[in-house]
Tab-separated table of C-alpha atoms in Angstrom:
chain	number	residue	atom	x	y	z
A	1	UNK	CA	21.371	13.947	12.967
A	2	UNK	CA	21.906	13.245	9.266
A	3	UNK	CA	19.113	12.543	6.854
A	4	UNK	CA	20.548	9.204	5.692
A	5	UNK	CA	20.698	7.948	9.284
A	6	UNK	CA	17.041	8.846	9.802
A	7	UNK	CA	16.061	7.135	6.552
A	8	UNK	CA	17.744	3.917	7.705
A	9	UNK	CA	15.898	4.119	11.027
A	10	UNK	CA	12.596	4.640	9.222
A	11	UNK	CA	13.116	1.669	6.913
A	12	UNK	CA	13.732	-0.561	9.924
A	13	UNK	CA	11.123	0.801	12.341
A	14	UNK	CA	8.206	2.408	10.522
A	15	UNK	CA	5.007	0.372	11.069
A	16	UNK	CA	3.702	1.311	7.619
A	17	UNK	CA	6.380	-0.882	6.051
A	18	UNK	CA	5.731	-3.751	8.455
A	19	UNK	CA	2.011	-3.601	7.677
A	20	UNK	CA	2.693	-3.705	3.939
A	21	UNK	CA	4.956	-6.725	4.460
A	22	UNK	CA	2.147	-8.596	6.202
A	23	UNK	CA	-0.136	-7.694	3.288
A	24	UNK	CA	2.285	-9.515	0.967
A	25	UNK	CA	2.177	-12.577	3.234
A	26	UNK	CA	-1.618	-12.489	3.158
A	27	UNK	CA	-1.661	-12.274	-0.649
A	28	UNK	CA	0.770	-15.175	-0.910
A	29	UNK	CA	-1.457	-17.192	1.390
A	30	UNK	CA	-4.463	-16.533	-0.860
A	31	UNK	CA	-2.348	-17.598	-3.842
A	32	UNK	CA	-1.586	-20.931	-2.203
A	33	UNK	CA	-5.205	-21.436	-1.165
A	34	UNK	CA	-6.468	-20.722	-4.693
A	35	UNK	CA	-4.563	-23.728	-6.053
A	36	UNK	CA	-5.515	-26.284	-3.405
A	37	UNK	CA	-7.564	-29.243	-4.564
A	38	UNK	CA	-10.927	-29.964	-2.875
A	39	UNK	CA	-10.742	-32.408	0.019
A	40	UNK	CA	-12.386	-35.835	-0.336
A	41	UNK	CA	-15.511	-36.511	1.725
A	42	UNK	CA	-15.732	-39.651	3.861
A	43	UNK	CA	-19.243	-40.794	4.745
A	44	UNK	CA	-21.386	-43.751	5.764
A	45	UNK	CA	-24.929	-44.891	4.916
A	46	UNK	CA	-27.041	-47.433	6.794
A	47	UNK	CA	-30.323	-48.179	5.033
A	48	UNK	CA	-33.258	-50.564	5.545
A	49	UNK	CA	-32.467	-51.089	9.211
A	50	UNK	CA	-34.767	-53.723	10.763
A	51	UNK	CA	-35.808	-55.303	7.455
A	52	UNK	CA	-37.418	-58.700	8.144
A	53	UNK	CA	-35.165	-60.480	5.667
A	54	UNK	CA	-32.052	-58.908	7.161
A	55	UNK	CA	-32.395	-56.696	10.251
A	56	UNK	CA	-28.879	-55.350	9.730
A	57	UNK	CA	-30.053	-53.582	6.559
A	58	UNK	CA	-27.620	-52.287	3.983
A	59	UNK	CA	-24.419	-50.684	5.229
A	60	UNK	CA	-22.309	-48.499	2.958
A	61	UNK	CA	-19.082	-47.947	4.927
A	62	UNK	CA	-16.873	-46.247	3.945
A	63	UNK	CA	-18.240	-44.075	1.174
A	64	UNK	CA	-15.683	-41.753	-0.396
A	65	UNK	CA	-16.654	-38.739	-2.527
A	66	UNK	CA	-14.143	-36.674	-4.477
A	67	UNK	CA	-14.826	-33.638	-6.649
A	68	UNK	CA	-12.754	-33.525	-9.849
A	69	UNK	CA	-12.012	-29.917	-10.854
A	70	UNK	CA	-12.161	-29.319	-14.601
A	71	UNK	CA	-11.426	-26.465	-16.989
A	72	UNK	CA	-8.091	-25.506	-15.352
A	73	UNK	CA	-10.063	-23.590	-12.725
A	74	UNK	CA	-7.384	-23.910	-10.045
A	75	UNK	CA	-4.636	-22.703	-12.379
A	76	UNK	CA	-6.709	-19.732	-13.490
A	77	UNK	CA	-7.637	-18.900	-9.886
A	78	UNK	CA	-3.955	-18.852	-9.001
A	79	UNK	CA	-3.272	-16.580	-11.975
A	80	UNK	CA	-5.671	-14.017	-10.472
A	81	UNK	CA	-4.127	-14.406	-7.016
A	82	UNK	CA	-0.614	-14.047	-8.439
A	83	UNK	CA	-1.463	-10.589	-9.750
A	84	UNK	CA	-2.665	-9.672	-6.254
A	85	UNK	CA	0.721	-10.756	-4.874
A	86	UNK	CA	2.420	-8.486	-7.416
A	87	UNK	CA	0.200	-5.581	-6.416
A	88	UNK	CA	0.915	-6.164	-2.717
A	89	UNK	CA	4.650	-6.175	-3.446
A	90	UNK	CA	4.347	-2.884	-5.311
A	91	UNK	CA	2.303	-1.496	-2.415
A	92	UNK	CA	5.263	-2.207	-0.129
A	93	UNK	CA	7.543	-0.373	-2.562
A	94	UNK	CA	5.091	2.547	-2.649
A	95	UNK	CA	5.035	2.717	1.148
A	96	UNK	CA	8.835	2.561	1.237
A	97	UNK	CA	9.128	5.505	-1.149
A	98	UNK	CA	6.459	7.410	0.793
A	99	UNK	CA	8.255	6.857	4.105
A	100	UNK	CA	11.647	7.842	2.711
A	101	UNK	CA	10.179	10.920	1.031
A	102	UNK	CA	8.330	11.856	4.211
A	103	UNK	CA	11.489	11.551	6.305
A	104	UNK	CA	13.499	13.653	3.883
A	105	UNK	CA	10.786	16.292	3.699
A	106	UNK	CA	10.442	16.533	7.487
A	107	UNK	CA	14.227	16.592	7.905
A	108	UNK	CA	14.746	19.475	5.490
A	109	UNK	CA	11.827	21.372	7.021
A	110	UNK	CA	13.644	21.137	10.357
A	111	UNK	CA	16.980	22.008	8.769
A	112	UNK	CA	15.543	25.061	7.017
A	113	UNK	CA	13.854	26.158	10.248
A	114	UNK	CA	17.148	25.939	12.140
A	115	UNK	CA	18.902	27.930	9.415
A	116	UNK	CA	16.096	30.494	9.511
A	117	UNK	CA	16.616	30.951	13.263
A	118	UNK	CA	20.356	31.437	12.753
A	119	UNK	CA	19.738	34.001	10.021
A	120	UNK	CA	17.157	35.848	12.121
A	121	UNK	CA	19.526	35.928	15.125
A	122	UNK	CA	22.153	37.512	12.900
A	123	UNK	CA	19.628	40.036	11.630
A	124	UNK	CA	18.514	40.783	15.200
A	125	UNK	CA	22.147	41.540	16.078
A	126	UNK	CA	22.508	43.863	13.110
A	127	UNK	CA	19.183	45.560	13.891
A	128	UNK	CA	20.239	46.000	17.505
A	129	UNK	CA	23.467	47.714	16.459
A	130	UNK	CA	21.518	49.900	14.049
A	131	UNK	CA	19.115	50.851	16.828
A	132	UNK	CA	22.007	51.781	19.146
A	133	UNK	CA	23.601	53.847	16.430
A	134	UNK	CA	20.280	55.496	15.689
A	135	UNK	CA	19.818	56.353	19.344
A	136	UNK	CA	23.241	58.034	19.382
A	137	UNK	CA	22.350	59.995	16.268
A	138	UNK	CA	18.981	60.931	17.786
A	139	UNK	CA	20.691	62.141	20.958
A	140	UNK	CA	22.921	64.283	18.786
A	141	UNK	CA	19.849	65.434	16.872
A	142	UNK	CA	21.210	64.087	13.611
A	143	UNK	CA	18.076	62.060	12.780
A	144	UNK	CA	14.380	62.480	13.479
A	145	UNK	CA	12.513	60.566	16.180
A	146	UNK	CA	10.428	58.854	13.524
A	147	UNK	CA	13.571	57.333	11.968
A	148	UNK	CA	14.554	55.884	15.344
A	149	UNK	CA	11.055	54.493	15.880
A	150	UNK	CA	11.284	52.680	12.544
A	151	UNK	CA	14.581	51.096	13.604
A	152	UNK	CA	13.077	49.977	16.912
A	153	UNK	CA	10.020	48.538	15.147
A	154	UNK	CA	12.231	46.533	12.781
A	155	UNK	CA	14.264	45.195	15.725
A	156	UNK	CA	11.086	44.121	17.525
A	157	UNK	CA	9.753	42.470	14.345
A	158	UNK	CA	12.924	40.434	13.799
A	159	UNK	CA	12.991	39.382	17.443
A	160	UNK	CA	9.370	38.266	17.199
A	161	UNK	CA	10.071	36.219	14.077
A	162	UNK	CA	13.089	34.560	15.685
A	163	UNK	CA	11.073	33.696	18.802
A	164	UNK	CA	8.222	32.294	16.704
A	165	UNK	CA	10.671	30.134	14.740
A	166	UNK	CA	12.191	28.804	17.976
A	167	UNK	CA	8.744	27.798	19.203
A	168	UNK	CA	8.308	25.712	16.044
A	169	UNK	CA	11.463	23.655	16.646
A	170	UNK	CA	10.030	21.147	19.217
A	171	UNK	CA	7.024	20.414	17.012
A	172	UNK	CA	9.218	19.999	13.927
A	173	UNK	CA	11.448	17.529	15.775
A	174	UNK	CA	8.471	15.557	17.081
A	175	UNK	CA	7.001	15.451	13.580
A	176	UNK	CA	10.281	14.131	12.187
A	177	UNK	CA	10.383	11.423	14.871
A	178	UNK	CA	6.809	10.401	14.052
A	179	UNK	CA	7.543	10.225	10.323
A	180	UNK	CA	10.546	8.015	11.069
A	181	UNK	CA	8.183	5.684	12.922
A	182	UNK	CA	9.444	6.161	16.491
A	183	UNK	CA	7.545	8.997	18.218
A	184	UNK	CA	9.889	8.768	21.239
A	185	UNK	CA	13.036	9.202	19.144
A	186	UNK	CA	15.265	11.993	20.456
A	187	UNK	CA	15.920	14.207	17.456
A	188	UNK	CA	18.825	16.610	17.727
A	189	UNK	CA	19.949	19.420	15.434
A	190	UNK	CA	19.788	18.580	11.739
A	191	UNK	CA	23.150	18.207	10.046
A	192	UNK	CA	23.409	19.699	6.564
A	193	UNK	CA	24.317	21.551	4.568
A	194	UNK	CA	22.837	21.964	1.127
A	195	UNK	CA	25.590	21.476	-1.405
A	196	UNK	CA	24.938	21.535	-5.114
A	197	UNK	CA	21.210	21.244	-5.701
A	198	UNK	CA	20.168	18.944	-8.564
A	199	UNK	CA	18.319	20.398	-11.522
A	200	UNK	CA	15.261	18.457	-12.733
A	201	UNK	CA	13.663	18.585	-16.154
A	202	UNK	CA	9.888	18.486	-15.710
A	203	UNK	CA	9.098	16.428	-18.816
A	204	UNK	CA	11.803	13.830	-18.221
A	205	UNK	CA	10.869	13.563	-14.553
A	206	UNK	CA	7.203	13.042	-15.374
A	207	UNK	CA	7.962	10.305	-17.911
A	208	UNK	CA	10.265	8.549	-15.453
A	209	UNK	CA	7.611	8.652	-12.737
A	210	UNK	CA	4.861	7.348	-15.026
A	211	UNK	CA	7.093	4.482	-16.164
A	212	UNK	CA	8.432	3.337	-12.787
A	213	UNK	CA	6.179	4.587	-9.993
A	214	UNK	CA	4.675	1.675	-8.002
A	215	UNK	CA	1.159	3.122	-8.237
A	216	UNK	CA	1.321	3.218	-12.045
A	217	UNK	CA	2.785	-0.280	-12.209
A	218	UNK	CA	0.169	-1.621	-9.813
A	219	UNK	CA	-2.599	-0.085	-11.915
A	220	UNK	CA	-1.247	-1.782	-15.038
A	221	UNK	CA	-1.039	-5.089	-13.182
A	222	UNK	CA	-4.665	-4.496	-12.205
A	223	UNK	CA	-5.532	-4.733	-15.902
A	224	UNK	CA	-3.735	-8.105	-16.105
A	225	UNK	CA	-5.598	-9.267	-13.011
A	226	UNK	CA	-8.951	-8.250	-14.500
A	227	UNK	CA	-8.169	-10.137	-17.699
A	228	UNK	CA	-7.258	-13.236	-15.695
A	229	UNK	CA	-10.501	-12.871	-13.724
A	230	UNK	CA	-12.478	-12.889	-16.999
A	231	UNK	CA	-10.796	-16.116	-18.091
A	232	UNK	CA	-11.573	-17.628	-14.709
A	233	UNK	CA	-15.213	-16.593	-14.893
A	234	UNK	CA	-15.579	-17.992	-18.410
A	235	UNK	CA	-14.518	-21.530	-17.369
A	236	UNK	CA	-16.772	-21.604	-14.317
A	237	UNK	CA	-19.725	-23.111	-16.314
A	238	UNK	CA	-17.604	-26.166	-17.177
A	239	UNK	CA	-19.057	-28.663	-14.711
A	240	UNK	CA	-16.889	-30.360	-12.132
A	241	UNK	CA	-17.320	-34.125	-11.862
A	242	UNK	CA	-18.031	-35.729	-8.504
A	243	UNK	CA	-16.793	-39.319	-8.099
A	244	UNK	CA	-18.272	-41.583	-5.407
A	245	UNK	CA	-17.249	-45.086	-4.402
A	246	UNK	CA	-17.615	-47.316	-1.353
A	247	UNK	CA	-18.039	-50.752	0.152
A	248	UNK	CA	-21.582	-52.090	0.595
A	249	UNK	CA	-22.547	-54.813	3.075
A	250	UNK	CA	-26.049	-56.249	2.498
A	251	UNK	CA	-27.397	-58.244	5.423
A	252	UNK	CA	-30.559	-59.114	3.495
A	253	UNK	CA	-28.894	-61.342	0.920
A	254	UNK	CA	-25.596	-61.589	2.797
A	255	UNK	CA	-23.427	-60.151	0.048
A	256	UNK	CA	-20.410	-57.879	-0.044
A	257	UNK	CA	-20.571	-55.336	-2.881
A	258	UNK	CA	-18.962	-52.129	-4.099
A	259	UNK	CA	-20.642	-48.951	-5.302
A	260	UNK	CA	-19.450	-46.469	-7.881
A	261	UNK	CA	-21.014	-43.246	-9.134
A	262	UNK	CA	-20.354	-40.114	-11.165
A	263	UNK	CA	-22.337	-36.877	-11.111
A	264	UNK	CA	-22.009	-33.404	-12.609
A	265	UNK	CA	-24.243	-30.327	-12.693
A	266	UNK	CA	-25.832	-29.387	-15.993
A	267	UNK	CA	-25.197	-25.681	-16.823
A	268	UNK	CA	-28.715	-25.074	-18.074
A	269	UNK	CA	-29.787	-21.807	-16.443
A	270	UNK	CA	-26.678	-20.725	-14.544
A	271	UNK	CA	-23.792	-20.321	-16.967
A	272	UNK	CA	-22.077	-17.742	-14.768
A	273	UNK	CA	-23.179	-15.061	-17.208
A	274	UNK	CA	-23.628	-12.471	-14.460
A	275	UNK	CA	-20.106	-12.911	-13.088
A	276	UNK	CA	-18.642	-12.872	-16.595
A	277	UNK	CA	-20.378	-9.575	-17.280
A	278	UNK	CA	-19.156	-8.155	-13.981
A	279	UNK	CA	-15.583	-9.303	-14.711
A	280	UNK	CA	-15.629	-7.571	-18.096
A	281	UNK	CA	-16.894	-4.378	-16.471
A	282	UNK	CA	-14.092	-4.601	-13.903
A	283	UNK	CA	-11.601	-4.861	-16.769
A	284	UNK	CA	-12.932	-1.584	-18.182
A	285	UNK	CA	-12.688	-0.052	-14.719
A	286	UNK	CA	-9.082	-1.260	-14.358
A	287	UNK	CA	-8.152	0.265	-17.729
A	288	UNK	CA	-9.621	3.618	-16.680
A	289	UNK	CA	-7.812	3.338	-13.340
A	290	UNK	CA	-4.491	3.354	-15.202
A	291	UNK	CA	-5.405	6.693	-16.783
A	292	UNK	CA	-6.573	8.121	-13.458
A	293	UNK	CA	-3.375	7.113	-11.654
A	294	UNK	CA	-1.194	8.540	-14.426
A	295	UNK	CA	-3.108	11.838	-14.337
A	296	UNK	CA	-2.768	12.062	-10.545
A	297	UNK	CA	0.951	11.304	-10.691
A	298	UNK	CA	1.497	13.873	-13.437
A	299	UNK	CA	-0.286	16.481	-11.305
A	300	UNK	CA	1.823	15.611	-8.256
A	301	UNK	CA	5.028	15.790	-10.272
A	302	UNK	CA	4.100	19.217	-11.621
A	303	UNK	CA	3.221	20.503	-8.132
A	304	UNK	CA	6.413	19.075	-6.617
A	305	UNK	CA	8.535	20.526	-9.422
A	306	UNK	CA	6.921	23.931	-8.960
A	307	UNK	CA	7.521	23.892	-5.201
A	308	UNK	CA	11.107	22.697	-5.619
A	309	UNK	CA	11.881	25.323	-8.241
A	310	UNK	CA	10.434	28.055	-6.002
């Protein structure tokens, strides 16, 4: 099997990618919900039932109440949700890179293991010939017994290493199938070979990763989201206006009337100051998160470069 074929299988089958796709759908749903206007309320009142001047009382049917959202709250709420959609999209990209990298890593582990077995088999053959030659020389008393023992020990050691490597093959193939996303996938011998290996410059690689890696981009979008959340928290004290109207039937004086009313909360004690403070603290946290992610990525790049170079 070739590595590119396995990568294509992983992109189509791995449940990590499907889960990340559903996370995008969920974020888009929250974005839509954040911009929806409040529903009107339909009600009815029946007062002064059984009054002696009009037993029917006063009937207010229908009575419609509608909240009017002010301060661009819905637009600002959608701005926060939009950043979450961006982060979910980058999370899918991060999972895609992780899956592809995992498949390639598992594939080349298997490939290297197969090449190691082939090399050890060749060494076992050479050690076996050397042992036979040594035995002939020992029979002719041209070498000491200790020299022959050393040859036999080396042959046994190489055989043991080859057998141990063969025992690793089934597990390596099962691991590769699991990383692809199909644990029942029948994985055959890995097709290579290594051609010309690319040469990476550590500094340029690190800068490229910090500029384009989905985790770094998501962290920077987190700062934008926190800033949008502050703006949303700051407009929360602007009171929404509730509008009420309805038809009124008065049986007492036998009149047909209409009612109309407006109401709004007065931001006297609750001016959302606690949530504003929390939003500003979350902005500071998001800014520090960018630095943390960049440090972690730089460490991973350095470790990967070291391993690759070795």
